[in-house]
mmCIF file with all atom_site columns, C-alpha atoms and ligand atoms in Angstrom:
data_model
loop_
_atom_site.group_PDB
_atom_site.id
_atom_site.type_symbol
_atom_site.label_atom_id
_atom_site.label_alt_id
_atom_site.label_comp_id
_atom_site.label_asym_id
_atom_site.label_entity_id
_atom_site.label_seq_id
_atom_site.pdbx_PDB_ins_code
_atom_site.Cartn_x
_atom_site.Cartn_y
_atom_site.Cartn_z
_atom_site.occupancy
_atom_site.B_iso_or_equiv
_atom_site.pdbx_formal_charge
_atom_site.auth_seq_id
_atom_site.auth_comp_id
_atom_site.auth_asym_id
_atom_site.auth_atom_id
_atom_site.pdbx_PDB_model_num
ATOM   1   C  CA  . UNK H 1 1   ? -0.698  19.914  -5.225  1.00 0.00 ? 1   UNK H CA  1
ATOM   2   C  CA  . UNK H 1 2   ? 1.376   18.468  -8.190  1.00 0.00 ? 2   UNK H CA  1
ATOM   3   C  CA  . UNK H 1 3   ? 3.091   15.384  -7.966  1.00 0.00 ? 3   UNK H CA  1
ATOM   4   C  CA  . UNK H 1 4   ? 6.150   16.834  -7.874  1.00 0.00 ? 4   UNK H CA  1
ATOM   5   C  CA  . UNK H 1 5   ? 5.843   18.476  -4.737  1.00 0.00 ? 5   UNK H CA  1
ATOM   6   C  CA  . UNK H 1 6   ? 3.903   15.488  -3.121  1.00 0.00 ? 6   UNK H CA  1
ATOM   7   C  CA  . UNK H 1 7   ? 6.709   13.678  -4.233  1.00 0.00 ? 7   UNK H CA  1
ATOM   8   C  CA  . UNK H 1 8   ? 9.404   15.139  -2.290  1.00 0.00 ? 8   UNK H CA  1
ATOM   9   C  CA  . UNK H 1 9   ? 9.434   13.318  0.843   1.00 0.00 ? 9   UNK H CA  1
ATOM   10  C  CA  . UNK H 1 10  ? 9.695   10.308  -0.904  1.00 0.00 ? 10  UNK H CA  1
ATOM   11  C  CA  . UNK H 1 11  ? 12.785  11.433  -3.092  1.00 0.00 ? 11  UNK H CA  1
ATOM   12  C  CA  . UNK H 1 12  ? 14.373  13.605  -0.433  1.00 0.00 ? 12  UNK H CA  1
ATOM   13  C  CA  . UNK H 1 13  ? 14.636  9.645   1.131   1.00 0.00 ? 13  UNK H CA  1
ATOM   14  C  CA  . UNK H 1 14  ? 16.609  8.081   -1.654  1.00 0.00 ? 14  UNK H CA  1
ATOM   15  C  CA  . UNK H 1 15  ? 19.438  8.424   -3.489  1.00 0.00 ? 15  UNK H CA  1
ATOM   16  C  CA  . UNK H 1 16  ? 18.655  7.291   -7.101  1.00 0.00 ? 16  UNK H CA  1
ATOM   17  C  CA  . UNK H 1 17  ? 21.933  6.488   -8.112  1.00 0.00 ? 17  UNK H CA  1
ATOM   18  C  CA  . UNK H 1 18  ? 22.226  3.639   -5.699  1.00 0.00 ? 18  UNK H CA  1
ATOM   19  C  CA  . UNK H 1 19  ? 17.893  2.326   -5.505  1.00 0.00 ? 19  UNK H CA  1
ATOM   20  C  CA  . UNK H 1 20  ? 16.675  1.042   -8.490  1.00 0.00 ? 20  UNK H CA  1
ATOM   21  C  CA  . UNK H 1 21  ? 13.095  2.281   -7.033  1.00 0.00 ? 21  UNK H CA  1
ATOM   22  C  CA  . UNK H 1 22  ? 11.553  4.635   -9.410  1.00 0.00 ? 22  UNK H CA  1
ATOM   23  C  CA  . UNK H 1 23  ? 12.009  8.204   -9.437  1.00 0.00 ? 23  UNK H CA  1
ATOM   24  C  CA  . UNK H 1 24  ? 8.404   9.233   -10.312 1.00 0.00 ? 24  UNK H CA  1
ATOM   25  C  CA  . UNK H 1 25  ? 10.196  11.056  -13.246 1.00 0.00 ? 25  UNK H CA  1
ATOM   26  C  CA  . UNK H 1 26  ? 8.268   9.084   -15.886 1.00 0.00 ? 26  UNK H CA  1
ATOM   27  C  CA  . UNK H 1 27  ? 4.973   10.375  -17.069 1.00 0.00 ? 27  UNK H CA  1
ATOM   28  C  CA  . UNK H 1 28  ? 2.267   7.248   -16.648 1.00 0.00 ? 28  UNK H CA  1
ATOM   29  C  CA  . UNK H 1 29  ? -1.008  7.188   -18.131 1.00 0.00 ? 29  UNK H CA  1
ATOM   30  C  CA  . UNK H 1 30  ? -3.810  7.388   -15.828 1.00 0.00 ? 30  UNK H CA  1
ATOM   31  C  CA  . UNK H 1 31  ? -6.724  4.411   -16.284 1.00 0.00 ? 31  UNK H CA  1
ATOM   32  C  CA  . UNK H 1 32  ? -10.111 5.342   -15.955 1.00 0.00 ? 32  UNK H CA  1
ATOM   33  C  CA  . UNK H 1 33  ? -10.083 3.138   -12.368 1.00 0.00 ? 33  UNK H CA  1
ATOM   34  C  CA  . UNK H 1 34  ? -7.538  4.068   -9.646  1.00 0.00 ? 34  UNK H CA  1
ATOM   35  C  CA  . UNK H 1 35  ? -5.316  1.185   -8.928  1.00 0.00 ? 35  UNK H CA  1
ATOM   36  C  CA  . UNK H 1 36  ? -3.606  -0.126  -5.529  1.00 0.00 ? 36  UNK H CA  1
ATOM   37  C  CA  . UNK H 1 37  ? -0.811  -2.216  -4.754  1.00 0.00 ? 37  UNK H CA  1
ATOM   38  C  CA  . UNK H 1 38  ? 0.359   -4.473  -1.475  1.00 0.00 ? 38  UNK H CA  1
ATOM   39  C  CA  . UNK H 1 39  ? 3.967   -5.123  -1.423  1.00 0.00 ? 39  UNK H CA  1
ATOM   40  C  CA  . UNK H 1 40  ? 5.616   -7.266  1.031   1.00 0.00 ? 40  UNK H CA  1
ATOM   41  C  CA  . UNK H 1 41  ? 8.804   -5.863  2.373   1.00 0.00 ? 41  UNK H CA  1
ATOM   42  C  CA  . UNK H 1 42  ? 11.492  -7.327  4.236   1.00 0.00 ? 42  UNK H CA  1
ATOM   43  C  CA  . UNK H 1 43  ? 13.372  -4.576  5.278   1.00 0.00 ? 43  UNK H CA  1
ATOM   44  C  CA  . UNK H 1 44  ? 14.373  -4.358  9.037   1.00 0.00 ? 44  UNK H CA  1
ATOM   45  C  CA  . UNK H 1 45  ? 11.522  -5.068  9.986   1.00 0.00 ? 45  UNK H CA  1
ATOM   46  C  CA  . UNK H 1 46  ? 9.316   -7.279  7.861   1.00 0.00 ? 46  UNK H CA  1
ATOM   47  C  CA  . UNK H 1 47  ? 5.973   -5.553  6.636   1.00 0.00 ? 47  UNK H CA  1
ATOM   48  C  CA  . UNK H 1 48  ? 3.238   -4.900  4.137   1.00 0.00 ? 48  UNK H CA  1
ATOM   49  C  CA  . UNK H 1 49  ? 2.882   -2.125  1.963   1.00 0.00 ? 49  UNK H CA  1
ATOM   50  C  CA  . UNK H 1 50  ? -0.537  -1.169  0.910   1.00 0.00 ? 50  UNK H CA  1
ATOM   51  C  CA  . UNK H 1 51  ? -1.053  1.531   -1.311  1.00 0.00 ? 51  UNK H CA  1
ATOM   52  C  CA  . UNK H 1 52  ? -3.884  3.590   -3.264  1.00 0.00 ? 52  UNK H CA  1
ATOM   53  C  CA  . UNK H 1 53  ? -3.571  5.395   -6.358  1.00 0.00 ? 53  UNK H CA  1
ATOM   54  C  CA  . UNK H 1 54  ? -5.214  8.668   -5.116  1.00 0.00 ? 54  UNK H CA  1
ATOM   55  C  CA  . UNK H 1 55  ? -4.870  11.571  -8.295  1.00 0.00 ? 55  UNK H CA  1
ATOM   56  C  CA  . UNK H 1 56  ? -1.009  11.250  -9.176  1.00 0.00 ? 56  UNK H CA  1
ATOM   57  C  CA  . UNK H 1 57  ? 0.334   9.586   -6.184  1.00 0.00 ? 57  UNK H CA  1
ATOM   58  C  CA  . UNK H 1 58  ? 0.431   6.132   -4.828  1.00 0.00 ? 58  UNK H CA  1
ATOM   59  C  CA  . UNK H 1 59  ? -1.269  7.057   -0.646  1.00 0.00 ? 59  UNK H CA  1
ATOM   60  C  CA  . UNK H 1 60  ? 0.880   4.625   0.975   1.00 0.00 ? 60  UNK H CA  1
ATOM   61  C  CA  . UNK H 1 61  ? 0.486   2.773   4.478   1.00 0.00 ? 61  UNK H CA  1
ATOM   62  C  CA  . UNK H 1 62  ? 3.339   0.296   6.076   1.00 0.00 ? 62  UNK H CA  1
ATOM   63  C  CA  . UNK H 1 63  ? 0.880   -2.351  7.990   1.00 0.00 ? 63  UNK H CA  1
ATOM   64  C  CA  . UNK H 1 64  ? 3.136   -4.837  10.045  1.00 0.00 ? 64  UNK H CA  1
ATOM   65  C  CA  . UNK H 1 65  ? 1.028   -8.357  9.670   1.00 0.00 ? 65  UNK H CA  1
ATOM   66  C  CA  . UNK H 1 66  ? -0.433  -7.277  5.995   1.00 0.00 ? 66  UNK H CA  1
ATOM   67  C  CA  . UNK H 1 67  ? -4.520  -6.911  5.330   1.00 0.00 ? 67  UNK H CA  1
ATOM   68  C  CA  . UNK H 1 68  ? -6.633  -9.355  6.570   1.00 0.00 ? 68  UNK H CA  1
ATOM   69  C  CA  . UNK H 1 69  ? -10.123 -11.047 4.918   1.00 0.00 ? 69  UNK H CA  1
ATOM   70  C  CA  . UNK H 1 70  ? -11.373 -11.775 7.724   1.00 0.00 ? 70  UNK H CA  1
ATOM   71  C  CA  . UNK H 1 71  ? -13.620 -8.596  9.131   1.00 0.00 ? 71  UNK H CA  1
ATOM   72  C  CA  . UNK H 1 72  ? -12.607 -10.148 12.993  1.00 0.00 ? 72  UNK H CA  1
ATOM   73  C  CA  . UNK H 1 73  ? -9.264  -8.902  12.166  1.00 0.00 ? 73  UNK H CA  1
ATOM   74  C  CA  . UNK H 1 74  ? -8.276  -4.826  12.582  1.00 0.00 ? 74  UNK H CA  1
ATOM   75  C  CA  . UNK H 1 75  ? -4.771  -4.131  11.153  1.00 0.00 ? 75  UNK H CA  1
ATOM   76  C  CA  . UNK H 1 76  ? -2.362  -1.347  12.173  1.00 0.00 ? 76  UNK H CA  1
ATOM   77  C  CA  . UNK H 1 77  ? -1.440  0.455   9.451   1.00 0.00 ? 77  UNK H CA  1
ATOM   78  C  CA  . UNK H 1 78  ? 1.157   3.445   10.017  1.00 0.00 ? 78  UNK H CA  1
ATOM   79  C  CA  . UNK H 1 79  ? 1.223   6.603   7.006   1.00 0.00 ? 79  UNK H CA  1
ATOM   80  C  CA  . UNK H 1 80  ? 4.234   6.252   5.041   1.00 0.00 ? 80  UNK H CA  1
ATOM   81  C  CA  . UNK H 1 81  ? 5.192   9.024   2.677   1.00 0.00 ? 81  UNK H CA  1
ATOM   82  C  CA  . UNK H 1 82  ? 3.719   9.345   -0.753  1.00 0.00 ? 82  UNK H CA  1
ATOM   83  C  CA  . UNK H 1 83  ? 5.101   6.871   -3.504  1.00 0.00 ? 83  UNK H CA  1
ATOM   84  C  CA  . UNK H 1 84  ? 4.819   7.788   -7.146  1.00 0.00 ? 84  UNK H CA  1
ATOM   85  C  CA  . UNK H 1 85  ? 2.655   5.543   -9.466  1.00 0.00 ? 85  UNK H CA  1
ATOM   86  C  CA  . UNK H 1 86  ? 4.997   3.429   -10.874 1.00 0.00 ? 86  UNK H CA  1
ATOM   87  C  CA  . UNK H 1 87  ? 6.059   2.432   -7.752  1.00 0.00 ? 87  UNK H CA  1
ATOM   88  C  CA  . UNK H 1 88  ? 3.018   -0.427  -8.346  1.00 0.00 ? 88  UNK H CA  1
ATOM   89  C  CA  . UNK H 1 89  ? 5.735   -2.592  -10.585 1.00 0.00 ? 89  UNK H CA  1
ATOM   90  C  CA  . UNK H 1 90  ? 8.570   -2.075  -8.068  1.00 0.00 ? 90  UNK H CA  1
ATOM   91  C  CA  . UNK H 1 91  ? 9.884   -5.340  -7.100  1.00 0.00 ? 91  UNK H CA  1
ATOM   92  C  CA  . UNK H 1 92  ? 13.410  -5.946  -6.582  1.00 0.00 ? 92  UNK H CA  1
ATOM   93  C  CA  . UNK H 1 93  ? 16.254  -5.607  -3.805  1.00 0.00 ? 93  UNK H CA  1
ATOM   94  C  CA  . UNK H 1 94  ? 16.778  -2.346  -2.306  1.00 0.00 ? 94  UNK H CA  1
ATOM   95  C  CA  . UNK H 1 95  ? 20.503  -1.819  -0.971  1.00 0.00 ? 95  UNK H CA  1
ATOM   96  C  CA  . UNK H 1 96  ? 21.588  -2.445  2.510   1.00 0.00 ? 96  UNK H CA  1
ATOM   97  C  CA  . UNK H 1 97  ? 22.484  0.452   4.241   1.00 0.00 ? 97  UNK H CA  1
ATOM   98  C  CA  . UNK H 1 98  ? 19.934  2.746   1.807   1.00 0.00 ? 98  UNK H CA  1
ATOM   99  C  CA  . UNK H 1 99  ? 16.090  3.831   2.988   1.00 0.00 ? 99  UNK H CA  1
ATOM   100 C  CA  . UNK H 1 100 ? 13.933  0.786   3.320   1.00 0.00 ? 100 UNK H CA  1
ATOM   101 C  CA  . UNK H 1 101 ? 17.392  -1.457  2.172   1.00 0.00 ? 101 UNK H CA  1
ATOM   102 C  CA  . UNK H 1 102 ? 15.826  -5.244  1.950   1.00 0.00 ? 102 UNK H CA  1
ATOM   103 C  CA  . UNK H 1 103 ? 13.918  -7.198  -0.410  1.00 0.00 ? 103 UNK H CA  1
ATOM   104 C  CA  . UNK H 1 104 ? 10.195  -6.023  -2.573  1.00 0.00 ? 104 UNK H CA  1
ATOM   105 C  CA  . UNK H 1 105 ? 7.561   -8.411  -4.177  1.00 0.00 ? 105 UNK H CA  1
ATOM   106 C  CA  . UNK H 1 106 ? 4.177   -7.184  -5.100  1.00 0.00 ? 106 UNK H CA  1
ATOM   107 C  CA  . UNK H 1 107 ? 1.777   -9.639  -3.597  1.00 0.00 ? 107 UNK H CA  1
ATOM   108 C  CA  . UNK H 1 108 ? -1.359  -8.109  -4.768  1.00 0.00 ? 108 UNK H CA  1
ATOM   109 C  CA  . UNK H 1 109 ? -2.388  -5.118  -7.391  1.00 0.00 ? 109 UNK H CA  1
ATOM   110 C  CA  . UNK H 1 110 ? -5.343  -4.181  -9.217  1.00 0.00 ? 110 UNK H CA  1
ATOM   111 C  CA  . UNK H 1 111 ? -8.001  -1.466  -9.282  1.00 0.00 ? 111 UNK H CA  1
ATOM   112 C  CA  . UNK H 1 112 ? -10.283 0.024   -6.445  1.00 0.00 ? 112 UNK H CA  1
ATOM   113 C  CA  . UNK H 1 113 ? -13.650 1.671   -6.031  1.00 0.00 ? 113 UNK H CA  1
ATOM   114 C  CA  . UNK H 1 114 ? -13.974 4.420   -4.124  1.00 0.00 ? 114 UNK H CA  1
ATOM   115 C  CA  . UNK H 1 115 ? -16.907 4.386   -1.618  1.00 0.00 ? 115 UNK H CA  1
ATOM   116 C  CA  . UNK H 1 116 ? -16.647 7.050   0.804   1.00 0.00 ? 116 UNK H CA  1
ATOM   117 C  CA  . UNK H 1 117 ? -19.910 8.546   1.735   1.00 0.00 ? 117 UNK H CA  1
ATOM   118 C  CA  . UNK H 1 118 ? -20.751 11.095  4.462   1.00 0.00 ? 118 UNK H CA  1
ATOM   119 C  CA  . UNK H 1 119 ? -23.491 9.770   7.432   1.00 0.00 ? 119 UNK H CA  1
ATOM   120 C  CA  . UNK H 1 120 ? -26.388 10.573  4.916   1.00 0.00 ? 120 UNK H CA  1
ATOM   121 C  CA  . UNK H 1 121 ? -25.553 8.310   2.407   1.00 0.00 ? 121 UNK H CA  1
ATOM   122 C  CA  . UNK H 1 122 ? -24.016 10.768  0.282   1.00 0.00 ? 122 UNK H CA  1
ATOM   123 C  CA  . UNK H 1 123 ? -20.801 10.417  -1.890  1.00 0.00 ? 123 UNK H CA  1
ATOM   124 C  CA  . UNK H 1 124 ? -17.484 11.936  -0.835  1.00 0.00 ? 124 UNK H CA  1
ATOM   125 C  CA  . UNK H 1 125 ? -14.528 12.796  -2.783  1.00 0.00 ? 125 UNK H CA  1
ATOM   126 C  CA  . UNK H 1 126 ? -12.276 10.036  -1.843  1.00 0.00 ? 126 UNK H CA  1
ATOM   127 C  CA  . UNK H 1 127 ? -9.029  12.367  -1.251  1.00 0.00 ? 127 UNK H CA  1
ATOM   128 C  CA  . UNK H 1 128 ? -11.116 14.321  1.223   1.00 0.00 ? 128 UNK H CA  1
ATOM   129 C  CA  . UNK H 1 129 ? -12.516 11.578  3.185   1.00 0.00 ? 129 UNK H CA  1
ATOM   130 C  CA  . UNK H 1 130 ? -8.832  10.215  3.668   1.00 0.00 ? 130 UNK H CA  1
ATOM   131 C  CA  . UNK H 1 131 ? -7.941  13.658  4.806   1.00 0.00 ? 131 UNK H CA  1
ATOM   132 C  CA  . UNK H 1 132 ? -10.652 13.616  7.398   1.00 0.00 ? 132 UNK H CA  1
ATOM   133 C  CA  . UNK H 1 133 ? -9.604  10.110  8.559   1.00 0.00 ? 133 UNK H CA  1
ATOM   134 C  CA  . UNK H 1 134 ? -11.993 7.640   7.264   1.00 0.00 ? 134 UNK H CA  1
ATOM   135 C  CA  . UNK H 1 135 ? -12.316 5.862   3.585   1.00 0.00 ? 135 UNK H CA  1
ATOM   136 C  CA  . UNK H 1 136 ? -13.748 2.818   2.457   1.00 0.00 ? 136 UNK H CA  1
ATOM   137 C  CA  . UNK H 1 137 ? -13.104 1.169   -0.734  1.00 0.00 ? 137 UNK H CA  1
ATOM   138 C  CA  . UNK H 1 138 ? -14.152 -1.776  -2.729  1.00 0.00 ? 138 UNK H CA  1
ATOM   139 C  CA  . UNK H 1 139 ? -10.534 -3.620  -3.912  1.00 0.00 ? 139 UNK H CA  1
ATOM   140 C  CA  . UNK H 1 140 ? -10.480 -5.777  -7.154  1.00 0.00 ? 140 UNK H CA  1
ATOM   141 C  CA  . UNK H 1 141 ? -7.357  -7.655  -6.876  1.00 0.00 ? 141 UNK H CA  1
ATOM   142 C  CA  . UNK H 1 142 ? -5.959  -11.233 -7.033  1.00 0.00 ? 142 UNK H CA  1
ATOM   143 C  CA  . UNK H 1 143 ? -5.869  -11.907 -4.243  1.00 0.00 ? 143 UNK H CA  1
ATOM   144 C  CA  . UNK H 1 144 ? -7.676  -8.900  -1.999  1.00 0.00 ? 144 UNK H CA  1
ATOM   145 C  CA  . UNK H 1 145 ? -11.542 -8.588  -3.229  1.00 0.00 ? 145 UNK H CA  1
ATOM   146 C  CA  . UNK H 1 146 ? -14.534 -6.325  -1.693  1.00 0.00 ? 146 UNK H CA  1
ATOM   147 C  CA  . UNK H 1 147 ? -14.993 -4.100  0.703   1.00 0.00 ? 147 UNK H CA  1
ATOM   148 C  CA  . UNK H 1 148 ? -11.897 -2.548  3.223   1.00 0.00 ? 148 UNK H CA  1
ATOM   149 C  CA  . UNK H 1 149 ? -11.945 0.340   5.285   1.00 0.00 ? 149 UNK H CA  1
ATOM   150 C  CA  . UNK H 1 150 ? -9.306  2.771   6.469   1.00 0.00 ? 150 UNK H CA  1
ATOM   151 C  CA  . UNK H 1 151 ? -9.583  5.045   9.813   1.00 0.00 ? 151 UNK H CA  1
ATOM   152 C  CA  . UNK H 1 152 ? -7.509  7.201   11.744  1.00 0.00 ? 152 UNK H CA  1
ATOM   153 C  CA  . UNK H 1 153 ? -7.617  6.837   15.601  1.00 0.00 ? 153 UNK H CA  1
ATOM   154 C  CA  . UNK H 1 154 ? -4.972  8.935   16.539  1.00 0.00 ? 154 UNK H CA  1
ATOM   155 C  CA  . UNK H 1 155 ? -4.683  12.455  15.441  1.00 0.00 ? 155 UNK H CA  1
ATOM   156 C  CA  . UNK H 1 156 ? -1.372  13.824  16.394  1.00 0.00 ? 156 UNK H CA  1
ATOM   157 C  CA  . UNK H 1 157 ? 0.676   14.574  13.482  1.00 0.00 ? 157 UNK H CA  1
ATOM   158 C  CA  . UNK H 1 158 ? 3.674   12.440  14.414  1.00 0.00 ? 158 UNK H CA  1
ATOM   159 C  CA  . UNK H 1 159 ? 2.519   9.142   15.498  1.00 0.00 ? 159 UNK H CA  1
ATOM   160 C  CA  . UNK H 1 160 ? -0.544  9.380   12.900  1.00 0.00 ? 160 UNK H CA  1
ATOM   161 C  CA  . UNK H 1 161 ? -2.385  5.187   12.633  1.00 0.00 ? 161 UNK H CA  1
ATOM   162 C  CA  . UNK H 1 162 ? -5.100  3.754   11.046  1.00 0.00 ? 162 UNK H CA  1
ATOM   163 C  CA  . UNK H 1 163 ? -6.810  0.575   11.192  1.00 0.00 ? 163 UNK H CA  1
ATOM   164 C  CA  . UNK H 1 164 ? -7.465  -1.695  7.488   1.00 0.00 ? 164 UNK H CA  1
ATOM   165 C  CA  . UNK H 1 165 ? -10.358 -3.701  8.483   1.00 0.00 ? 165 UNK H CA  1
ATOM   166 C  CA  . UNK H 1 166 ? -12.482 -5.876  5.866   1.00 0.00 ? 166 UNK H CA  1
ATOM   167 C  CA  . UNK H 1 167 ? -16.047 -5.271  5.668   1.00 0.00 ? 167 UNK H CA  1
ATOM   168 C  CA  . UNK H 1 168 ? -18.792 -7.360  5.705   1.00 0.00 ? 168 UNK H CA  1
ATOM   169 C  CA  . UNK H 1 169 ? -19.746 -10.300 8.301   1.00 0.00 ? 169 UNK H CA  1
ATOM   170 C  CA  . UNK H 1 170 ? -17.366 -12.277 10.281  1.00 0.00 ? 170 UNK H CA  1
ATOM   171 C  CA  . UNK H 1 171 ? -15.874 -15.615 9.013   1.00 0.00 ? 171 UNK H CA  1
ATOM   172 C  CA  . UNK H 1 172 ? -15.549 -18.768 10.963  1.00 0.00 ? 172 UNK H CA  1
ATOM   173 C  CA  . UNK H 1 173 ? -12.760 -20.076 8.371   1.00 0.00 ? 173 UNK H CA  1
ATOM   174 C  CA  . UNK H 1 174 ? -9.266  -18.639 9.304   1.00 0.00 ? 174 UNK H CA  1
ATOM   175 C  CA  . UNK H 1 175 ? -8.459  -16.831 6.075   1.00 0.00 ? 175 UNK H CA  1
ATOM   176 C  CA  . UNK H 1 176 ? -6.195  -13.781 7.228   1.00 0.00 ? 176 UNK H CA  1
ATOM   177 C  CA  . UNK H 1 177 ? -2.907  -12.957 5.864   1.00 0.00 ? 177 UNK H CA  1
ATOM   178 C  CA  . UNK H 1 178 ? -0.179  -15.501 4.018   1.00 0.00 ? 178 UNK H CA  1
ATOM   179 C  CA  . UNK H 1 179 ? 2.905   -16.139 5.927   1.00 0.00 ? 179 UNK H CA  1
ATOM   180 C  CA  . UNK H 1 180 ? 5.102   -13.051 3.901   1.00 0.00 ? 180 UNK H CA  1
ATOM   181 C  CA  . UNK H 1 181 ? 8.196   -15.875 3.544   1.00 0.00 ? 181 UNK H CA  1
ATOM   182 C  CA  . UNK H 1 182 ? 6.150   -18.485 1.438   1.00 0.00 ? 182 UNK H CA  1
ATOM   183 C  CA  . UNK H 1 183 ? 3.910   -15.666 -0.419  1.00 0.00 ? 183 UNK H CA  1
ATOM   184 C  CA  . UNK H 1 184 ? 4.493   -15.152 -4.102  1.00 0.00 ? 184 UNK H CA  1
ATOM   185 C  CA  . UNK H 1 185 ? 4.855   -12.414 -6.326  1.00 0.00 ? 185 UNK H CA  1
ATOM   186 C  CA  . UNK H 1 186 ? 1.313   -11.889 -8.381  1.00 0.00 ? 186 UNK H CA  1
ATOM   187 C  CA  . UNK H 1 187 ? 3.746   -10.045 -10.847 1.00 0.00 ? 187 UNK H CA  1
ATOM   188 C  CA  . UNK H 1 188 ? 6.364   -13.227 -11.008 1.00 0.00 ? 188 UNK H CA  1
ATOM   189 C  CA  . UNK H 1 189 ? 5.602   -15.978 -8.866  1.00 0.00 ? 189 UNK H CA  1
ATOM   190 C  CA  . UNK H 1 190 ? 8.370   -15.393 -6.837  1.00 0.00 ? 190 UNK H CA  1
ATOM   191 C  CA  . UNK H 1 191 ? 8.961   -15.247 -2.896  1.00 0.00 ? 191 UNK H CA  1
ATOM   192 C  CA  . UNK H 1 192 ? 10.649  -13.060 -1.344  1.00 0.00 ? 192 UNK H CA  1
ATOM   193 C  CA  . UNK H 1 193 ? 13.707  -15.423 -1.364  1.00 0.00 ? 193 UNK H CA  1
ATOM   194 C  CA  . UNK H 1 194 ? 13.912  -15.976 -4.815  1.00 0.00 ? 194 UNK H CA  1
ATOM   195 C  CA  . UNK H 1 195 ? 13.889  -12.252 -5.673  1.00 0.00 ? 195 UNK H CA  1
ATOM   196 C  CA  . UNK H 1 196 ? 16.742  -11.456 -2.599  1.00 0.00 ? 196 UNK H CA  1
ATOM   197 C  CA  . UNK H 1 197 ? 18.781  -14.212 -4.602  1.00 0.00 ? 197 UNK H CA  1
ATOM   198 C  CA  . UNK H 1 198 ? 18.439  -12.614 -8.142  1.00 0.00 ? 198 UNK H CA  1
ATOM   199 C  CA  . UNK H 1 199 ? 18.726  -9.247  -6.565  1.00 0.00 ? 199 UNK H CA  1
ATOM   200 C  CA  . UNK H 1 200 ? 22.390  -10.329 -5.752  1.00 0.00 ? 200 UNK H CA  1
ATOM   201 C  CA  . UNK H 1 201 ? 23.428  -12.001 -9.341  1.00 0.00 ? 201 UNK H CA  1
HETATM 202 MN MN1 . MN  D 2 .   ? 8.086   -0.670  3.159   1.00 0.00 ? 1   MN  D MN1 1
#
């Protein structure tokens, strides 16, 4: 499917005249590693944003207490529509009153590798193991390093959730997530504060 058409859920949301979110209209070279992004969002409800670059789009997931480090820890994360890639820079004050209207900073980015294999071992195309409800993923961030995995445990189209759960042995030191009010920007070094304040210059 082109972007284009994966992208129509997410524009059919927004009206562009009044967001200064991106379109997806400009063309953005591809690296050779797919990259992901976790925004914190203080819309309504605050949240997390995690997304993958998977082909053209930005696979996107709204997880309510962000990704944890600790592998103890299995986060809710609920299927948001599909964002386009140069979403990854979007950080900034979305309108009141408009889809998602509150305040963006990207708290993490950087690239990702792909891991999905089936029970033998084998490698899976990443899109199609996402499709079938389970992925796993090796992130190189600044923050967020090795080993996550994503799975589906309920399969109804409507109320669709997956778990984010870090791999590897448990921790004894309490790592998980940053409170989102005092985390910074990795773009800026700005809270979210900061950025609602310039937002309204
Ligand atoms: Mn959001």
């Amino acid at each position: 499917m082109a972007a284009e058409d994966r992208l129509r859920k997410y524009r059919g949301k927004r009206d562009f005249e009044r967001t200064r979110e991106p379109s997806g209209q400009a063309a953005r070279d591809a690296g050779d590693e797919p990259r992901f992004v976790v925004q914190i969002h203080d819309a309504r409800r605050m949240h997390f944003d995690f997304r993958l670059q998977v082909d053209d789009v930005l696979k996107s997931w709204s997880i309510p207490k962000g990704p944890s480090t600790d592998p103890g820890d299995k986060r809710l994360a609920v299927p948001t529509e599909d964002h386009p890639l140069d979403y990854e820079n979007f950080e900034g004050v979305i309108p009141r009153g408009e889809y998602g209207g509150g305040t963006v900073i990207v708290w993490d980015h950087g690239t990702y590798e792909p891991l999905s294999h089936d029970r033998r071992g084998h490698p899976v195309d990443f899109a199609e193991s996402l499709e079938r409800g389970h992925a796993t993923f090796r992130l190189h961030g600044t923050k967020l390093h090795g080993e996550y995995a994503l799975t589906r445990f309920r399969g109804s189209d409507d109320e669709d959730a997956w778990l984010l759960v870090r791999k590897g042995p448990a921790r004894s030191e309490k790592h998980g997530t940053p409170d989102p009010r005092r985390a910074r920007s990795v773009r800026t070094g700005r809270t979210l504060a900061q950025v609602a304040a310039a937002g309204e210059e």
